[in-house]
């Protein structure tokens, strides 16, 4: 379930079924959400999406305080080992991306502000950036020169 306008709770509940949000598959996660956030959502799956996204439940929200956007996402994996491995891999990818010469400076700054941690089977990702930084990073990523195409194979 996603809501981008907290005033329209009834409409959101209409999307989840006649029993309402509390009795929907994500009802148990609803108490963990911030319904006053600019955006919030939750998902509950019978099995993980795939090997690279090992979560069966997840919830999160994005808040806006002045010109600072903050996001908190929490996902649950099958066990603490999987959660720890996923955190290690995400941190490695953040470091790798931030270390690339072609990654714009503003994107590197945003990547540096991402905190990923685990507690038991839960993984928490927190990040915040100003709306100006987000806008500048988006523009920088959209307007940068594409990488050189690979050479065609030899005949």
Coordinates of N, CA and C in Angstrom, one line a residue:
X1 N 0.8 -1.2 0.0 CA 0.0 0.0 0.0 C 0.9 1.2 0.0
X2 N 0.5 2.2 -0.8 CA 1.3 3.5 -0.8 C 0.3 4.6 -0.6
X3 N 0.8 5.6 0.0 CA 0.0 6.8 0.2 C 0.9 8.0 0.0
X4 N 0.4 8.9 -0.9 CA 1.2 10.1 -1.0 C 0.4 11.3 -0.5
X5 N -0.7 11.1 0.0 CA -1.5 12.2 0.5 C -2.2 11.7 1.8
X6 N -1.6 11.9 3.0 CA -2.1 11.4 4.2 C -3.5 11.7 4.6
X7 N -4.1 12.7 3.9 CA -5.5 13.1 4.2 C -6.5 12.1 3.6
X8 N -6.1 11.4 2.6 CA -7.0 10.5 1.9 C -6.8 9.0 2.4
X9 N -6.9 8.8 3.7 CA -6.8 7.5 4.2 C -7.9 6.5 3.7
X10 N -9.1 7.0 3.6 CA -10.2 6.2 3.1 C -9.9 5.7 1.7
X11 N -9.4 6.5 0.9 CA -9.1 6.1 -0.5 C -8.0 5.1 -0.5
X12 N -7.0 5.2 0.3 CA -5.9 4.2 0.4 C -6.5 2.9 0.9
X13 N -7.4 2.9 1.9 CA -8.0 1.7 2.4 C -8.9 1.1 1.3
X14 N -9.4 1.9 0.4 CA -10.2 1.3 -0.7 C -9.3 0.5 -1.7
X15 N -8.0 0.8 -1.8 CA -7.1 0.1 -2.6 C -6.8 -1.3 -2.0
X16 N -6.8 -1.4 -0.7 CA -6.4 -2.6 0.0 C -7.5 -3.6 0.2
X17 N -8.7 -3.2 -0.1 CA -9.9 -4.2 0.1 C -10.9 -3.6 1.0
X18 N -12.0 -4.3 1.0 CA -13.2 -3.9 1.9 C -12.9 -4.0 3.4
X19 N -12.0 -4.9 3.7 CA -11.7 -5.1 5.1 C -10.9 -4.0 5.7
X20 N -10.3 -3.2 4.9 CA -9.5 -2.1 5.3 C -8.1 -2.5 5.5
X21 N -7.3 -1.5 5.8 CA -5.8 -1.6 5.9 C -5.4 -2.5 7.0
X22 N -6.1 -2.4 8.2 CA -5.7 -3.1 9.4 C -5.8 -4.7 9.1
X23 N -6.7 -5.1 8.3 CA -6.9 -6.5 8.0 C -6.3 -7.0 6.7
X24 N -5.6 -6.1 6.1 CA -4.9 -6.4 4.8 C -3.6 -7.2 5.2
X25 N -2.9 -7.8 4.2 CA -1.7 -8.5 4.4 C -0.6 -7.7 5.1
X26 N -0.7 -6.4 4.9 CA 0.3 -5.5 5.5 C -0.2 -4.8 6.8
X27 N -1.3 -5.2 7.2 CA -1.9 -4.6 8.4 C -1.0 -4.6 9.6
X28 N -0.3 -5.7 9.8 CA 0.6 -5.8 11.0 C 1.7 -4.8 10.9
X29 N 2.1 -4.4 9.7 CA 3.1 -3.4 9.5 C 2.7 -1.9 9.7
X30 N 1.3 -1.7 9.6 CA 0.8 -0.4 9.5 C 1.2 0.4 10.8
X31 N 1.2 -0.2 11.9 CA 1.6 0.5 13.1 C 3.0 1.1 13.1
X32 N 3.8 0.6 12.3 CA 5.2 1.0 12.2 C 5.4 2.2 11.2
X33 N 4.4 2.5 10.4 CA 4.5 3.5 9.4 C 4.2 4.9 10.0
X34 N 4.6 5.9 9.3 CA 4.3 7.3 9.7 C 3.3 7.8 8.7
X35 N 2.0 7.8 9.1 CA 1.0 8.2 8.1 C 1.0 9.7 7.8
X36 N 1.7 10.5 8.6 CA 1.9 11.9 8.3 C 3.0 12.2 7.4
X37 N 3.8 11.2 7.0 CA 4.9 11.3 6.1 C 4.5 11.7 4.7
X38 N 5.4 12.3 4.0 CA 5.1 12.7 2.6 C 4.7 11.5 1.8
X39 N 5.4 10.3 2.1 CA 5.1 9.1 1.4 C 5.4 7.9 2.4
X40 N 4.6 6.9 2.4 CA 4.9 5.7 3.2 C 4.3 4.5 2.5
X41 N 4.9 3.4 2.8 CA 4.4 2.2 2.2 C 4.9 0.9 2.9
X42 N 4.2 -0.2 2.6 CA 4.6 -1.5 3.2 C 4.3 -2.6 2.2
X43 N 5.0 -3.7 2.3 CA 4.8 -4.8 1.5 C 5.1 -6.1 2.3
X44 N 4.3 -7.1 2.0 CA 4.5 -8.4 2.6 C 4.3 -9.5 1.5
X45 N 5.3 -10.3 1.4 CA 5.4 -11.3 0.4 C 5.5 -12.7 1.0
X46 N 5.0 -13.7 0.3 CA 5.1 -15.1 0.7 C 6.5 -15.6 0.6
X47 N 7.3 -15.1 -0.3 CA 8.7 -15.4 -0.5 C 9.4 -14.2 -1.0
X48 N 10.8 -14.2 -0.9 CA 11.5 -13.0 -1.4 C 11.3 -12.9 -2.9
X49 N 11.5 -11.6 -3.3 CA 11.4 -11.3 -4.8 C 12.4 -12.1 -5.6
X50 N 13.6 -12.1 -5.1 CA 14.7 -12.8 -5.8 C 15.9 -12.9 -4.8
X51 N 17.0 -13.5 -5.3 CA 18.2 -13.6 -4.5 C 18.8 -12.3 -4.0
X52 N 18.7 -11.3 -4.9 CA 19.3 -10.0 -4.6 C 18.4 -9.1 -3.7
X53 N 17.2 -9.5 -3.6 CA 16.3 -8.7 -2.7 C 15.6 -9.7 -1.8
X54 N 16.3 -10.0 -0.7 CA 15.9 -11.2 0.1 C 14.8 -10.9 1.2
X55 N 14.0 -9.9 0.9 CA 13.0 -9.4 2.0 C 11.6 -10.1 1.7
X56 N 11.0 -10.4 2.8 CA 9.6 -10.9 2.8 C 8.6 -9.9 3.3
X57 N 9.1 -9.0 4.1 CA 8.3 -7.8 4.5 C 9.2 -6.6 4.5
X58 N 8.6 -5.5 4.2 CA 9.3 -4.2 4.2 C 8.3 -3.1 4.4
X59 N 8.8 -2.0 5.1 CA 8.0 -0.8 5.2 C 8.9 0.4 5.3
X60 N 8.4 1.5 5.0 CA 9.2 2.7 5.1 C 8.4 4.0 4.9
X61 N 9.1 5.1 5.0 CA 8.5 6.4 4.8 C 9.5 7.4 4.4
X62 N 9.0 8.5 3.8 CA 9.9 9.6 3.4 C 9.2 10.8 4.0
X63 N 10.0 11.6 4.8 CA 9.5 12.8 5.4 C 10.2 14.0 4.8
X64 N 9.6 15.1 4.9 CA 10.1 16.4 4.4 C 10.0 17.4 5.5
X65 N 11.2 17.9 6.0 CA 11.2 18.9 7.1 C 12.0 20.1 6.5
X66 N 11.2 21.1 6.1 CA 11.8 22.2 5.5 C 12.3 21.8 4.1
X67 N 13.6 21.9 3.8 CA 14.1 21.4 2.5 C 14.9 20.2 2.6
X68 N 14.7 19.4 3.7 CA 15.5 18.2 3.9 C 14.5 17.0 3.8
X69 N 14.8 16.1 2.9 CA 14.0 14.9 2.7 C 14.8 13.8 3.4
X70 N 14.1 13.0 4.2 CA 14.7 11.9 4.9 C 13.9 10.6 4.6
X71 N 14.6 9.5 4.4 CA 13.9 8.2 4.2 C 14.4 7.2 5.2
X72 N 13.5 6.4 5.6 CA 13.8 5.2 6.4 C 13.1 4.0 5.8
X73 N 13.8 3.0 5.5 CA 13.3 1.7 5.0 C 13.7 0.6 5.9
X74 N 12.8 -0.3 6.2 CA 13.2 -1.5 7.1 C 12.6 -2.7 6.4
X75 N 13.5 -3.7 6.2 CA 13.1 -4.9 5.5 C 13.5 -6.1 6.4
X76 N 12.7 -7.2 6.3 CA 13.0 -8.4 7.1 C 13.4 -9.5 6.2
X77 N 14.5 -10.1 6.5 CA 15.0 -11.3 5.7 C 14.7 -12.6 6.5
X78 N 15.1 -13.7 6.0 CA 14.8 -15.0 6.7 C 15.6 -15.2 7.9
X79 N 16.8 -14.6 8.0 CA 17.6 -14.8 9.2 C 18.6 -13.7 9.3
X80 N 19.3 -13.7 10.5 CA 20.4 -12.6 10.7 C 21.5 -12.8 9.8
X81 N 21.9 -14.0 9.4 CA 23.0 -14.1 8.4 C 22.7 -13.5 7.1
X82 N 21.5 -13.7 6.6 CA 21.1 -13.1 5.3 C 21.1 -11.6 5.4
X83 N 20.6 -11.1 6.5 CA 20.5 -9.6 6.7 C 22.0 -9.0 6.8
X84 N 22.9 -9.7 7.5 CA 24.2 -9.2 7.6 C 24.9 -9.2 6.2
X85 N 24.7 -10.3 5.4 CA 25.3 -10.4 4.1 C 24.8 -9.3 3.2
X86 N 23.5 -9.0 3.3 CA 22.9 -8.0 2.4 C 23.5 -6.6 2.8
X87 N 23.6 -6.3 4.1 CA 24.2 -5.1 4.5 C 25.6 -4.9 4.0
X88 N 26.4 -6.0 4.1 CA 27.8 -5.9 3.6 C 27.8 -5.6 2.1
X89 N 26.9 -6.3 1.3 CA 26.9 -6.1 -0.1 C 26.5 -4.7 -0.5
X90 N 25.5 -4.1 0.2 CA 25.0 -2.8 -0.1 C 26.1 -1.8 0.2
X91 N 26.7 -1.9 1.4 CA 27.8 -1.0 1.7 C 28.9 -1.1 0.7
X92 N 29.2 -2.3 0.2 CA 30.3 -2.4 -0.9 C 29.9 -1.7 -2.1
X93 N 28.6 -1.8 -2.5 CA 28.1 -1.2 -3.8 C 28.1 0.4 -3.6
X94 N 27.7 0.8 -2.4 CA 27.7 2.3 -2.2 C 29.2 2.8 -2.3
X95 N 30.1 2.1 -1.7 CA 31.5 2.5 -1.7 C 32.0 2.5 -3.2
X96 N 31.7 1.4 -3.9 CA 32.1 1.3 -5.3 C 31.6 2.4 -6.1
X97 N 30.3 2.7 -6.0 CA 29.7 3.8 -6.8 C 30.2 5.1 -6.5
X98 N 30.4 5.4 -5.2 CA 30.9 6.7 -4.7 C 32.4 6.9 -5.2
X99 N 33.1 5.8 -5.4 CA 34.5 5.8 -5.7 C 34.8 6.0 -7.2
X100 N 33.7 5.9 -8.0 CA 33.9 6.1 -9.5 C 34.1 7.5 -9.8
X101 N 35.1 7.8 -10.7 CA 35.4 9.1 -11.2 C 34.1 9.8 -11.8
X102 N 33.3 9.0 -12.5 CA 32.2 9.6 -13.3 C 31.0 9.8 -12.4
X103 N 31.0 9.4 -11.1 CA 29.9 9.7 -10.2 C 29.9 11.1 -9.8
X104 N 28.9 11.9 -10.1 CA 28.9 13.3 -9.8 C 29.1 13.6 -8.3
X105 N 29.8 14.7 -7.9 CA 30.2 15.0 -6.6 C 28.9 15.0 -5.7
X106 N 27.8 15.6 -6.1 CA 26.6 15.7 -5.3 C 26.1 14.3 -5.1
X107 N 26.2 13.4 -6.0 CA 25.7 12.0 -5.8 C 26.6 11.3 -4.8
X108 N 27.9 11.6 -4.8 CA 28.8 11.0 -3.9 C 28.4 11.5 -2.4
X109 N 28.1 12.8 -2.3 CA 27.7 13.3 -1.0 C 26.4 12.6 -0.5
X110 N 25.5 12.4 -1.4 CA 24.2 11.7 -1.0 C 24.5 10.2 -0.6
X111 N 25.4 9.6 -1.4 CA 25.7 8.2 -1.1 C 26.4 8.1 0.3
X112 N 27.2 9.1 0.6 CA 27.9 9.1 1.9 C 27.0 9.3 3.1
X113 N 25.8 9.8 2.8 CA 24.8 10.0 3.9 C 23.9 8.8 4.1
X114 N 24.1 7.7 3.4 CA 23.2 6.5 3.5 C 23.8 5.7 4.6
X115 N 23.0 5.3 5.6 CA 23.4 4.4 6.7 C 22.6 3.1 6.5
X116 N 23.3 2.0 6.5 CA 22.7 0.7 6.4 C 23.1 -0.2 7.5
X117 N 22.2 -0.8 8.2 CA 22.5 -1.6 9.4 C 21.6 -2.8 9.5
X118 N 21.9 -3.7 10.3 CA 21.0 -4.9 10.6 C 21.0 -5.1 12.1
X119 N 19.8 -5.7 12.5 CA 19.6 -6.1 13.8 C 18.8 -7.4 13.7
X120 N 19.4 -8.5 14.0 CA 18.7 -9.8 13.8 C 18.4 -9.9 12.3
X121 N 17.2 -10.3 11.9 CA 16.8 -10.5 10.5 C 16.4 -9.2 9.8
X122 N 16.3 -8.1 10.6 CA 15.9 -6.8 10.0 C 17.1 -6.0 9.5
X123 N 16.9 -5.3 8.3 CA 17.8 -4.4 7.7 C 17.2 -3.1 7.7
X124 N 17.9 -2.0 8.1 CA 17.4 -0.7 8.1 C 18.3 0.2 7.3
X125 N 17.7 1.0 6.4 CA 18.4 1.9 5.5 C 17.9 3.3 5.8
X126 N 18.8 4.2 6.2 CA 18.3 5.6 6.5 C 19.2 6.5 5.6
X127 N 18.6 7.6 5.1 CA 19.3 8.5 4.3 C 18.5 9.9 4.4
X128 N 19.3 10.9 4.2 CA 18.7 12.2 4.1 C 19.5 13.1 3.2
X129 N 18.9 14.1 2.6 CA 19.5 15.0 1.7 C 18.6 16.2 1.5
X130 N 19.2 17.3 1.1 CA 18.3 18.5 0.9 C 17.7 18.3 -0.5
X131 N 16.6 18.9 -0.7 CA 15.9 18.8 -2.0 C 16.8 19.4 -3.1
X132 N 17.6 20.4 -2.8 CA 18.5 20.9 -3.8 C 19.5 19.9 -4.2
X133 N 20.1 19.1 -3.2 CA 21.0 18.1 -3.5 C 20.4 17.0 -4.4
X134 N 19.2 16.6 -4.0 CA 18.5 15.6 -4.8 C 18.3 16.0 -6.2
X135 N 17.8 17.3 -6.4 CA 17.6 17.8 -7.7 C 18.9 17.9 -8.5
X136 N 19.9 18.4 -7.9 CA 21.2 18.5 -8.6 C 21.8 17.1 -8.9
X137 N 21.6 16.1 -8.1 CA 22.1 14.8 -8.4 C 21.3 14.2 -9.5
X138 N 20.0 14.4 -9.5 CA 19.2 13.9 -10.6 C 19.6 14.5 -12.0
X139 N 19.8 15.8 -12.0 CA 20.2 16.5 -13.2 C 21.6 16.0 -13.6
X140 N 22.5 15.9 -12.7 CA 23.9 15.5 -13.0 C 23.9 14.0 -13.6
X141 N 23.0 13.2 -13.1 CA 23.0 11.8 -13.6 C 22.3 11.8 -15.0
X142 N 21.4 12.6 -15.2 CA 20.6 12.6 -16.5 C 21.4 13.3 -17.6
X143 N 22.3 14.2 -17.3 CA 23.0 15.0 -18.3 C 24.4 14.6 -18.5
X144 N 24.9 13.6 -17.8 CA 26.3 13.2 -17.9 C 26.5 12.5 -19.2
X145 N 27.7 12.5 -19.7 CA 28.1 11.8 -20.9 C 27.9 10.3 -20.8
X146 N 27.3 9.6 -21.7 CA 27.2 8.2 -21.6 C 28.6 7.5 -21.7
X147 N 28.8 6.3 -21.1 CA 30.1 5.7 -21.3 C 30.3 5.3 -22.8
X148 N 31.5 5.1 -23.2 CA 31.8 4.7 -24.5 C 31.2 3.3 -24.8
X149 N 30.6 3.1 -25.9 CA 30.1 1.8 -26.2 C 31.2 0.8 -26.4
X150 N 31.0 -0.5 -26.0 CA 32.0 -1.5 -26.2 C 32.3 -1.7 -27.7
X151 N 33.6 -2.1 -27.9 CA 34.0 -2.3 -29.3 C 33.3 -3.6 -29.8
X152 N 32.9 -3.6 -31.1 CA 32.2 -4.8 -31.6 C 33.2 -5.9 -31.7
X153 N 32.7 -7.1 -31.6 CA 33.6 -8.3 -31.7 C 34.3 -8.4 -33.0
X154 N 35.5 -8.9 -33.0 CA 36.3 -9.1 -34.2 C 35.6 -10.1 -35.1
X155 N 35.6 -9.9 -36.4 CA 35.0 -10.8 -37.4 C 35.6 -12.2 -37.4

